[in-house]
Tab-separated table of C-alpha atoms in Angstrom:
chain	number	residue	atom	x	y	z
A	16	UNK	CA	-117.512	-49.646	-43.797
A	17	UNK	CA	-114.603	-49.677	-41.744
A	18	UNK	CA	-112.742	-50.116	-45.556
A	19	UNK	CA	-114.318	-47.120	-46.979
A	20	UNK	CA	-114.004	-44.768	-43.842
A	21	UNK	CA	-110.286	-45.923	-43.356
A	22	UNK	CA	-110.346	-44.803	-47.282
A	23	UNK	CA	-111.896	-41.278	-46.319
A	24	UNK	CA	-109.544	-40.594	-43.626
A	25	UNK	CA	-106.740	-41.439	-46.342
A	26	UNK	CA	-107.313	-39.050	-48.313
A	27	UNK	CA	-108.016	-36.307	-46.280
A	28	UNK	CA	-104.427	-36.744	-44.636
A	29	UNK	CA	-103.085	-36.662	-48.396
A	30	UNK	CA	-104.707	-33.226	-49.810
A	31	UNK	CA	-104.102	-31.346	-45.711
A	32	UNK	CA	-100.436	-32.475	-46.735
A	33	UNK	CA	-101.052	-30.886	-50.320
A	34	UNK	CA	-102.398	-28.067	-49.448
A	35	UNK	CA	-99.847	-27.528	-46.387
A	36	UNK	CA	-97.420	-25.492	-48.879
A	37	UNK	CA	-95.232	-22.917	-46.251
A	38	UNK	CA	-93.826	-19.645	-47.630
A	39	UNK	CA	-89.422	-20.260	-47.394
A	40	UNK	CA	-89.457	-18.746	-43.666
A	41	UNK	CA	-92.476	-20.317	-42.405
A	42	UNK	CA	-90.923	-23.050	-44.143
A	43	UNK	CA	-87.640	-23.147	-42.316
A	44	UNK	CA	-89.310	-21.849	-39.083
A	45	UNK	CA	-91.936	-25.250	-39.615
A	46	UNK	CA	-88.955	-27.512	-40.574
A	47	UNK	CA	-87.165	-26.171	-37.123
A	48	UNK	CA	-89.969	-26.960	-34.480
A	49	UNK	CA	-90.223	-30.437	-36.062
A	50	UNK	CA	-86.355	-31.036	-35.743
A	51	UNK	CA	-87.232	-29.802	-32.016
A	52	UNK	CA	-89.610	-31.817	-31.761
A	53	UNK	CA	-87.352	-34.961	-33.058
A	54	UNK	CA	-84.862	-34.315	-30.498
A	55	UNK	CA	-86.524	-34.002	-28.121
A	56	UNK	CA	-88.097	-37.088	-28.284
A	57	UNK	CA	-84.646	-38.905	-29.263
A	58	UNK	CA	-83.743	-37.064	-25.394
A	59	UNK	CA	-86.595	-39.042	-23.900
A	60	UNK	CA	-86.375	-42.580	-25.309
A	61	UNK	CA	-82.344	-42.286	-23.975
A	62	UNK	CA	-82.865	-41.276	-20.890
A	63	UNK	CA	-85.397	-43.412	-20.919
A	64	UNK	CA	-82.407	-46.658	-21.340
A	65	UNK	CA	-80.176	-44.347	-18.770
A	66	UNK	CA	-83.252	-44.938	-15.417
A	67	UNK	CA	-83.675	-48.883	-16.581
A	68	UNK	CA	-80.067	-49.514	-16.502
A	69	UNK	CA	-79.781	-48.224	-13.697
A	70	UNK	CA	-83.117	-50.405	-12.243
A	71	UNK	CA	-80.677	-53.911	-13.972
A	72	UNK	CA	-77.853	-52.427	-11.344
A	73	UNK	CA	-80.405	-52.483	-8.341
A	74	UNK	CA	-82.031	-55.841	-9.277
A	75	UNK	CA	-79.181	-57.265	-10.329
A	76	UNK	CA	-77.769	-56.457	-6.579
A	77	UNK	CA	-80.463	-57.515	-5.361
A	78	UNK	CA	-80.648	-60.768	-6.853
A	79	UNK	CA	-76.728	-61.426	-6.008
A	80	UNK	CA	-76.647	-61.292	-3.152
A	81	UNK	CA	-79.752	-63.127	-2.458
A	82	UNK	CA	-77.825	-66.177	-4.658
A	83	UNK	CA	-74.760	-66.057	-2.014
A	84	UNK	CA	-77.419	-67.146	0.995
A	85	UNK	CA	-79.305	-69.327	-1.318
A	86	UNK	CA	-78.342	-71.945	1.221
A	87	UNK	CA	-79.087	-70.370	4.760
A	88	UNK	CA	-82.377	-68.890	3.247
A	89	UNK	CA	-83.403	-72.292	2.051
A	90	UNK	CA	-82.184	-73.019	6.008
A	91	UNK	CA	-84.441	-70.844	7.996
A	92	UNK	CA	-87.484	-72.339	7.324
A	93	UNK	CA	-91.087	-72.754	4.493
A	94	UNK	CA	-92.498	-68.728	5.113
A	95	UNK	CA	-87.897	-67.813	4.173
A	96	UNK	CA	-88.609	-70.029	1.089
A	97	UNK	CA	-92.252	-68.909	-0.171
A	98	UNK	CA	-90.852	-65.706	0.023
A	99	UNK	CA	-87.930	-66.051	-1.788
A	100	UNK	CA	-89.755	-67.705	-5.054
A	101	UNK	CA	-91.899	-64.538	-4.971
A	102	UNK	CA	-88.352	-62.693	-5.178
A	103	UNK	CA	-87.651	-64.890	-7.699
A	104	UNK	CA	-91.018	-64.764	-10.145
A	105	UNK	CA	-90.208	-61.217	-9.088
A	106	UNK	CA	-86.610	-60.575	-10.282
A	107	UNK	CA	-87.913	-62.515	-13.356
A	108	UNK	CA	-91.427	-60.536	-14.441
A	109	UNK	CA	-88.578	-57.067	-13.862
A	110	UNK	CA	-85.866	-58.615	-16.395
A	111	UNK	CA	-88.566	-58.988	-18.296
A	112	UNK	CA	-89.924	-55.418	-18.358
A	113	UNK	CA	-86.347	-54.600	-18.222
A	114	UNK	CA	-86.113	-55.800	-22.105
A	115	UNK	CA	-88.816	-54.969	-23.176
A	116	UNK	CA	-87.859	-51.282	-22.224
A	117	UNK	CA	-84.060	-51.909	-23.789
A	118	UNK	CA	-85.426	-53.518	-27.131
A	119	UNK	CA	-89.139	-51.136	-27.322
A	120	UNK	CA	-89.953	-50.546	-31.084
A	121	UNK	CA	-92.668	-48.733	-33.010
A	122	UNK	CA	-95.724	-50.241	-34.106
A	123	UNK	CA	-95.314	-49.623	-38.693
A	124	UNK	CA	-98.947	-47.927	-39.138
A	125	UNK	CA	-99.773	-48.690	-42.743
A	126	UNK	CA	-101.927	-46.725	-44.688
A	127	UNK	CA	-104.418	-47.989	-46.784
A	128	UNK	CA	-104.317	-47.152	-50.530
A	129	UNK	CA	-106.165	-43.534	-51.651
A	130	UNK	CA	-107.348	-44.939	-54.863
A	131	UNK	CA	-107.758	-47.821	-57.672
A	132	UNK	CA	-104.668	-46.769	-59.662
A	133	UNK	CA	-102.785	-46.136	-56.222
A	134	UNK	CA	-103.800	-49.981	-55.226
A	135	UNK	CA	-103.002	-51.487	-58.005
A	136	UNK	CA	-99.835	-50.026	-58.683
A	137	UNK	CA	-98.507	-48.209	-55.381
A	138	UNK	CA	-95.869	-46.552	-55.200
A	139	UNK	CA	-92.901	-47.531	-52.294
A	140	UNK	CA	-91.173	-44.185	-51.217
A	141	UNK	CA	-87.677	-44.694	-49.007
A	142	UNK	CA	-87.792	-41.825	-46.788
A	143	UNK	CA	-84.826	-39.303	-46.268
A	144	UNK	CA	-84.004	-39.601	-41.901
A	145	UNK	CA	-84.543	-43.294	-40.774
A	146	UNK	CA	-81.649	-45.229	-41.550
A	147	UNK	CA	-83.452	-48.555	-42.281
A	148	UNK	CA	-84.193	-46.499	-45.053
A	149	UNK	CA	-81.190	-44.524	-45.748
A	150	UNK	CA	-79.353	-47.805	-46.334
A	151	UNK	CA	-82.021	-49.487	-48.701
A	152	UNK	CA	-80.497	-47.720	-51.735
A	153	UNK	CA	-77.862	-49.515	-53.041
A	154	UNK	CA	-75.736	-47.286	-53.501
A	155	UNK	CA	-74.277	-43.874	-52.571
A	156	UNK	CA	-75.788	-41.446	-55.060
A	157	UNK	CA	-78.890	-43.246	-55.366
A	158	UNK	CA	-79.445	-41.951	-51.561
A	159	UNK	CA	-78.158	-38.635	-52.696
A	160	UNK	CA	-80.589	-38.223	-55.729
A	161	UNK	CA	-83.288	-38.524	-54.031
A	162	UNK	CA	-82.497	-35.933	-51.625
A	163	UNK	CA	-81.491	-33.625	-53.916
A	164	UNK	CA	-84.958	-34.016	-55.902
A	165	UNK	CA	-86.867	-33.825	-52.546
A	166	UNK	CA	-87.992	-29.632	-51.770
A	167	UNK	CA	-88.332	-28.437	-48.022
A	168	UNK	CA	-92.066	-30.057	-48.213
A	169	UNK	CA	-90.785	-33.810	-48.880
A	170	UNK	CA	-88.678	-32.910	-46.255
A	171	UNK	CA	-90.708	-31.851	-43.219
A	172	UNK	CA	-93.090	-34.419	-43.742
A	173	UNK	CA	-89.972	-36.943	-43.490
A	174	UNK	CA	-89.166	-35.425	-40.401
A	175	UNK	CA	-92.849	-35.605	-39.049
A	176	UNK	CA	-93.275	-39.003	-40.178
A	177	UNK	CA	-90.026	-40.132	-37.903
A	178	UNK	CA	-90.858	-37.791	-35.200
A	179	UNK	CA	-93.923	-40.379	-34.508
A	180	UNK	CA	-92.261	-43.054	-34.973
A	181	UNK	CA	-90.186	-41.842	-32.165
A	182	UNK	CA	-92.923	-41.060	-30.140
A	183	UNK	CA	-93.788	-44.460	-30.584
A	184	UNK	CA	-90.739	-46.286	-29.173
A	185	UNK	CA	-90.130	-44.249	-26.362
A	186	UNK	CA	-94.421	-44.250	-25.945
A	187	UNK	CA	-93.519	-47.736	-25.514
A	188	UNK	CA	-90.565	-47.371	-23.339
A	189	UNK	CA	-91.718	-45.655	-20.646
A	190	UNK	CA	-94.903	-48.048	-20.705
A	191	UNK	CA	-92.468	-51.068	-19.681
A	192	UNK	CA	-90.699	-49.136	-18.000
A	193	UNK	CA	-93.247	-48.943	-15.182
A	194	UNK	CA	-93.747	-51.962	-15.569
A	195	UNK	CA	-90.364	-52.535	-14.793
A	196	UNK	CA	-90.818	-50.519	-11.637
A	197	UNK	CA	-93.290	-51.881	-9.937
A	198	UNK	CA	-91.547	-55.309	-10.998
A	199	UNK	CA	-88.627	-53.916	-8.699
A	200	UNK	CA	-90.635	-52.754	-5.959
A	201	UNK	CA	-91.939	-56.006	-5.032
A	202	UNK	CA	-88.680	-57.216	-5.510
A	203	UNK	CA	-86.994	-54.951	-2.975
A	204	UNK	CA	-89.901	-55.194	-0.222
A	205	UNK	CA	-89.557	-58.948	-0.661
A	206	UNK	CA	-85.823	-58.698	0.146
A	207	UNK	CA	-86.194	-56.596	2.927
A	208	UNK	CA	-88.835	-59.017	4.020
A	209	UNK	CA	-85.846	-61.651	3.815
A	210	UNK	CA	-83.711	-59.769	5.543
A	211	UNK	CA	-85.726	-59.210	7.942
A	212	UNK	CA	-86.404	-62.618	8.900
A	213	UNK	CA	-83.180	-63.641	8.735
A	214	UNK	CA	-82.167	-61.464	11.220
A	215	UNK	CA	-85.210	-62.129	13.285
């Protein structure tokens, strides 16, 4: 049952793509809109990377300060040792989520075949925009030929595909970023608790 539903959905998507044929001015407007959306999502990715790098610097400073006073903290008492262990756990959680943010990737969605002929003879067409797909061509003239053979509707479809991929990356980055921020908040709270206990 799920196979027939996915085939129906894939067929509907393919039919929608075929029917979405625009005149040249409308097509150019759509392409411009698609490029703007793609650039916006790429800017969100860059912003997430800049934010997480700032948080990494903050966490590194806290860990460095605590490590320089490690002996003092350990010898101070049981409460301080417990706070230190929790601080290290929060720091480890933060760095895990920070790395997850930096290395976030999108899930590749693989559409099933639309019909029996496509299932028996699958055609894999590398995309025109993503650098990984571009570099799959062995020679520059292969990419040039692919680009010249594609009409503007193909380019629009490719840009829309890239928008979906980049949006998936941005979504994963911001999900991990929120978790890293919460872990850093716990880390800062424990750091302040350690500082106050040492002062008092």
